[in-house]
mmCIF file of C-alpha atoms in Angstrom:
data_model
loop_
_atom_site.group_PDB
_atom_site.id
_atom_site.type_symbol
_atom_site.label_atom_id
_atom_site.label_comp_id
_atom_site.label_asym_id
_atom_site.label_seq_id
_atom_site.Cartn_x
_atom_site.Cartn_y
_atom_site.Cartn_z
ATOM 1 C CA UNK A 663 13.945 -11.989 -7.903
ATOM 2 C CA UNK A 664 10.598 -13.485 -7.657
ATOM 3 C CA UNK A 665 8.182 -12.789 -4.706
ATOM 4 C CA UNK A 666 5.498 -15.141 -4.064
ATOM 5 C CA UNK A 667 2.279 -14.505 -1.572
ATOM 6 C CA UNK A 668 0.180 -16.985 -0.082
ATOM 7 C CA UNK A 669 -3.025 -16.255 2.322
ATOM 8 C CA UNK A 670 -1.717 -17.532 5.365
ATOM 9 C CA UNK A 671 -5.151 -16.637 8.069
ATOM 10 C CA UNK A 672 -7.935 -14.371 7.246
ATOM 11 C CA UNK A 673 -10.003 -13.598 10.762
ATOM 12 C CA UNK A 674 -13.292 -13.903 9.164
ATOM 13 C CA UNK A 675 -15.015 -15.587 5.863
ATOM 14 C CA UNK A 676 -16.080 -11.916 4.306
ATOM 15 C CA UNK A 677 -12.184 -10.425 5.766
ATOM 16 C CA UNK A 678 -11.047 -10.268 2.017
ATOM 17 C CA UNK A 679 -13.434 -8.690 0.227
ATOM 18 C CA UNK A 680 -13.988 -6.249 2.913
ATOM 19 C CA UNK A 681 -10.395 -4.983 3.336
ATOM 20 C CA UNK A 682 -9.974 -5.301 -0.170
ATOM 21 C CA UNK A 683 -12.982 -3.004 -1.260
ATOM 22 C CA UNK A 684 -11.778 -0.164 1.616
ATOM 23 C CA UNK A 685 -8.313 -0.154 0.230
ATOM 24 C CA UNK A 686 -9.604 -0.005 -3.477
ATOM 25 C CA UNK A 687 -11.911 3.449 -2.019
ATOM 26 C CA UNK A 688 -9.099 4.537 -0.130
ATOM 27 C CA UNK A 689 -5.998 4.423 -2.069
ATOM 28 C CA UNK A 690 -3.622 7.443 -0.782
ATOM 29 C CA UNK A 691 -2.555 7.139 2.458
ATOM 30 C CA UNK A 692 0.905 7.546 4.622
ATOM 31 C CA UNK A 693 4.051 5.537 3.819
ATOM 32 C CA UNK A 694 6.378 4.823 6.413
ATOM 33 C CA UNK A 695 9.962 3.695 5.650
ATOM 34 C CA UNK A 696 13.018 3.348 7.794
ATOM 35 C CA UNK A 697 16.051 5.667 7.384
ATOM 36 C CA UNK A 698 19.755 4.324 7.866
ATOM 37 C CA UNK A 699 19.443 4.475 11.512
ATOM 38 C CA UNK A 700 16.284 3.105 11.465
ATOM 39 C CA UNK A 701 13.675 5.992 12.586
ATOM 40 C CA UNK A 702 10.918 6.210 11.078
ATOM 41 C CA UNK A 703 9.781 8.370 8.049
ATOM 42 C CA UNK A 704 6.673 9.044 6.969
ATOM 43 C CA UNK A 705 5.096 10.442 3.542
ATOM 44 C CA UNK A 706 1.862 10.439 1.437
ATOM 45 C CA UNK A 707 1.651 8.465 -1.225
ATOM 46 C CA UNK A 708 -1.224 6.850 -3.707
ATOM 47 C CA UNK A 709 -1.798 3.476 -4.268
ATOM 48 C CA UNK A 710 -2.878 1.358 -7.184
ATOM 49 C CA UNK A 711 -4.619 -1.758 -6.852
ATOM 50 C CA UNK A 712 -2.250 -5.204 -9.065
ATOM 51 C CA UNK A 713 -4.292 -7.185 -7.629
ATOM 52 C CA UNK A 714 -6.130 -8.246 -4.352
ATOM 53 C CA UNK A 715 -2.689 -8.234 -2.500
ATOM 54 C CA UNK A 716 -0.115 -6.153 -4.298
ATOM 55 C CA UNK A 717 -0.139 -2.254 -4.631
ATOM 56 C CA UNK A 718 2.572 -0.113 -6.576
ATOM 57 C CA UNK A 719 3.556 3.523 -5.684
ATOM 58 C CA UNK A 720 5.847 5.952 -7.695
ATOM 59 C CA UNK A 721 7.892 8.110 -6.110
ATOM 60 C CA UNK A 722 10.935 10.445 -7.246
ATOM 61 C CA UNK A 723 14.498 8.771 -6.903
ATOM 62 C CA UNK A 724 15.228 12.014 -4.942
ATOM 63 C CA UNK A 725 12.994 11.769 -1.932
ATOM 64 C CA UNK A 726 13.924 10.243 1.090
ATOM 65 C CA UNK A 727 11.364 6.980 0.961
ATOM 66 C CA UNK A 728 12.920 6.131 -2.488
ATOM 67 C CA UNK A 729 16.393 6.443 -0.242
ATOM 68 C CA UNK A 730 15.513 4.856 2.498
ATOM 69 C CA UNK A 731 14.233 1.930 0.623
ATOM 70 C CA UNK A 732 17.622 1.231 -1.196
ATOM 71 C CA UNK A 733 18.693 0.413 2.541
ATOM 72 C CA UNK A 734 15.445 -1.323 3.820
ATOM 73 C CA UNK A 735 12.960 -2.991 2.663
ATOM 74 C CA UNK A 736 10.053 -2.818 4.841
ATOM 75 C CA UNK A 737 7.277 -0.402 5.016
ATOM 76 C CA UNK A 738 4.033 0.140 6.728
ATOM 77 C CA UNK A 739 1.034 1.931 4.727
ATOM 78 C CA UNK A 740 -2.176 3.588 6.834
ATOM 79 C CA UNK A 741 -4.953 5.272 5.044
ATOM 80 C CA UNK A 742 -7.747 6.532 7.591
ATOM 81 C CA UNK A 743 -11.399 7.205 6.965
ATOM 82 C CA UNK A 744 -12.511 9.664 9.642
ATOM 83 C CA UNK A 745 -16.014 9.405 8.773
ATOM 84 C CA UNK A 746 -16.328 5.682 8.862
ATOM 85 C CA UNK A 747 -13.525 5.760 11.676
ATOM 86 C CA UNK A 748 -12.210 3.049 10.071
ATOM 87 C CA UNK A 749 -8.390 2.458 9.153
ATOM 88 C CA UNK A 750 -5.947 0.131 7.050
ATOM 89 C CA UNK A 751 -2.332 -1.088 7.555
ATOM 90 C CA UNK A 752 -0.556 -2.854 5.215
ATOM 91 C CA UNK A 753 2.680 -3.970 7.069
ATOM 92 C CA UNK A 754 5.318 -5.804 3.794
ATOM 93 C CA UNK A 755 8.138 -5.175 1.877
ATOM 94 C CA UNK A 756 8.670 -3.495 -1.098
ATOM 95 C CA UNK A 757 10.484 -4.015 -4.107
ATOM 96 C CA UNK A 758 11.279 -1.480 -7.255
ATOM 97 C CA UNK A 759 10.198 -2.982 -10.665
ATOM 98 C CA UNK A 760 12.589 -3.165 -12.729
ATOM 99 C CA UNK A 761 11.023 -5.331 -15.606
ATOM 100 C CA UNK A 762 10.205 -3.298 -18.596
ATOM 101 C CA UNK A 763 6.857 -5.084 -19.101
ATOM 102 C CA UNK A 764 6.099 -5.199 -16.114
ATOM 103 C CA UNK A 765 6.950 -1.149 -15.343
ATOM 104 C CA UNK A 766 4.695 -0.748 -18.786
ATOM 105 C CA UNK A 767 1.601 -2.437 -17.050
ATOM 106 C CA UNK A 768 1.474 -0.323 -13.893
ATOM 107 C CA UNK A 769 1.998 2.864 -16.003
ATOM 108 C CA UNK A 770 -1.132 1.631 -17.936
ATOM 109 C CA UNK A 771 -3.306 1.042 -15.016
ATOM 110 C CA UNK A 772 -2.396 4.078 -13.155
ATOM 111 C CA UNK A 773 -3.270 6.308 -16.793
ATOM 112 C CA UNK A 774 -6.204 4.008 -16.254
ATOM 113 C CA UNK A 775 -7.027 5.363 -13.300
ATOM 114 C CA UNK A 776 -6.165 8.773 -13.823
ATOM 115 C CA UNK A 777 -8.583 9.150 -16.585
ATOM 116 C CA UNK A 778 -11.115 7.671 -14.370
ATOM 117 C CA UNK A 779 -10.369 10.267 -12.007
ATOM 118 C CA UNK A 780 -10.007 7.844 -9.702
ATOM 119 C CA UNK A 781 -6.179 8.897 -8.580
ATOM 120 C CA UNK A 782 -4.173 10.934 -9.442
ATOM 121 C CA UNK A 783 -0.180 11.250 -9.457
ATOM 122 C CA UNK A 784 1.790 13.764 -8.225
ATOM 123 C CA UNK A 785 3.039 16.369 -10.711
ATOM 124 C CA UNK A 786 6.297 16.198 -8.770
ATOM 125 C CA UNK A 787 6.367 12.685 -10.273
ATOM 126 C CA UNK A 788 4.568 12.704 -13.698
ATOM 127 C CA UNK A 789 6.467 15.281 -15.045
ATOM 128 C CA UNK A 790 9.818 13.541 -14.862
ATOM 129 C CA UNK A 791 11.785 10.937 -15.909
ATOM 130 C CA UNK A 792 13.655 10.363 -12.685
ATOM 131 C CA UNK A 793 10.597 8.094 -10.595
ATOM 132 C CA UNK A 794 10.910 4.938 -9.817
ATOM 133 C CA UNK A 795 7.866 2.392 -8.964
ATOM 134 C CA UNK A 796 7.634 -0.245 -6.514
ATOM 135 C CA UNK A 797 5.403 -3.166 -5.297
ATOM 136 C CA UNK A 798 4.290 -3.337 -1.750
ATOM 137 C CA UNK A 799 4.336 -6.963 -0.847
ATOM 138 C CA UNK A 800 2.107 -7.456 2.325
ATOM 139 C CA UNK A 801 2.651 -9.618 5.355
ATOM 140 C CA UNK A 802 -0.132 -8.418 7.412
ATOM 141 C CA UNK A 803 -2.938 -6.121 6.262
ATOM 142 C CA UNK A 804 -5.400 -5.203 9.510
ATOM 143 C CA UNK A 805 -8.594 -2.882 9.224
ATOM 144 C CA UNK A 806 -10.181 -1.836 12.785
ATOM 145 C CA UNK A 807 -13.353 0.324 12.823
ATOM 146 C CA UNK A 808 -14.319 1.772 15.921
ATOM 147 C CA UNK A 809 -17.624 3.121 16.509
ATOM 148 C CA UNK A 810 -19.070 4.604 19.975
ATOM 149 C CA UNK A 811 -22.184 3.482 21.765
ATOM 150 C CA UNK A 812 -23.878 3.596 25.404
ATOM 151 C CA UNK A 813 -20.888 1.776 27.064
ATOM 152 C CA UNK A 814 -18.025 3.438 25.090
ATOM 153 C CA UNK A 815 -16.231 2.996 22.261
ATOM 154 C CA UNK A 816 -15.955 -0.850 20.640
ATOM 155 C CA UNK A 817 -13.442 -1.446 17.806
ATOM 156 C CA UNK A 818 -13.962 -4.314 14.825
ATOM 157 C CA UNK A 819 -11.581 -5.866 13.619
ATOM 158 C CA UNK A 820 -10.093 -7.909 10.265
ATOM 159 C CA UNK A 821 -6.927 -8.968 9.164
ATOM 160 C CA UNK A 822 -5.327 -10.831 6.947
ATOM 161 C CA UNK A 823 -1.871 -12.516 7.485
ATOM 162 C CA UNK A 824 0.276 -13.608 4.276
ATOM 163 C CA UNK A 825 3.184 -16.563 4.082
ATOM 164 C CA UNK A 826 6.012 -13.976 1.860
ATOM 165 C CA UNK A 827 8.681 -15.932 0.365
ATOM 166 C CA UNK A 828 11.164 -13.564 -1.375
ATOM 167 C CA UNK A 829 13.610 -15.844 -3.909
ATOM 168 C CA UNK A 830 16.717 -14.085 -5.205
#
């Protein structure tokens, strides 16, 4: 399976870098994944940054979002700055690595980033063999700030909408 992303609109020149840098400072947030009937389920989960697009997330094989991803695919991530009142959505699909090289790089960057002290992994997860990881592949990632003045409250907005094309 190969999974290719192309920018497909950004709203604004600086959308990128801006959404991009938020989601670097902001890296745990909730995970939402569909059961079999398709309600929604909801966890916390951290982040780590592949590239400007692409995030991966270990999780248990025992949980329900590891579960409920064997049956679907797509998932919605929100993290939430309440001091900024600014949030970020990443709406995609995810897929489980599988590659041995590729599983080997993300385990790198996350020890990267744990000795950083930059994130951190659950001990539920680092202290077992039975995790799996996976890629979030976005279609849409939106930020909105709002912020309150004289008239109310006014909301700002970026977003940045991908072409996915998933090849089996």
């Amino acid at each position: 399976m190969s999974t290719t992303t192309a920018v497909k609109h950004i709203s604004s020149p600086d959308a990128e870098a801006i959404i991009t840098s938020y989601i670097n400072n902001h890296p745990q947030g909730v995970l939402t994944t569909l059961d079999k009937t398709g309600a929604p389920q909801s966890s916390v989960v951290n982040l780590f940054e592949l590239d400007n697009y692409h995030r991966a997330f270990m999780t248990k094989k025992t949980t329900r979002k590891y579960k409920n991803l064997q049956n679907n695919k797509d998932v919605s991530f929100l993290t939430y700055d309440p001091f900024s009142r600014t949030e970020v959505e990443i709406e995609g699909v995810v897929y489980g690595v599988i590659d041995k090289s590729q599983e080997e790089e993300i385990i790198q960057i996350i020890a990267d980033d744990a000795r950083k002290g930059r994130r951190h992994i659950s001990p539920y997860v680092r202290d077992t063999d039975d995790y799996a990881l996976f890629i979030i592949y976005p279609r849409k990632i939106h930020m909105v700030t709002y912020w309150a003045h004289d008239k109310g409250i006014e909301a700002y907005h970026e977003s940045i909408e991908f072409s996915l094309q998933i090849k089996s």
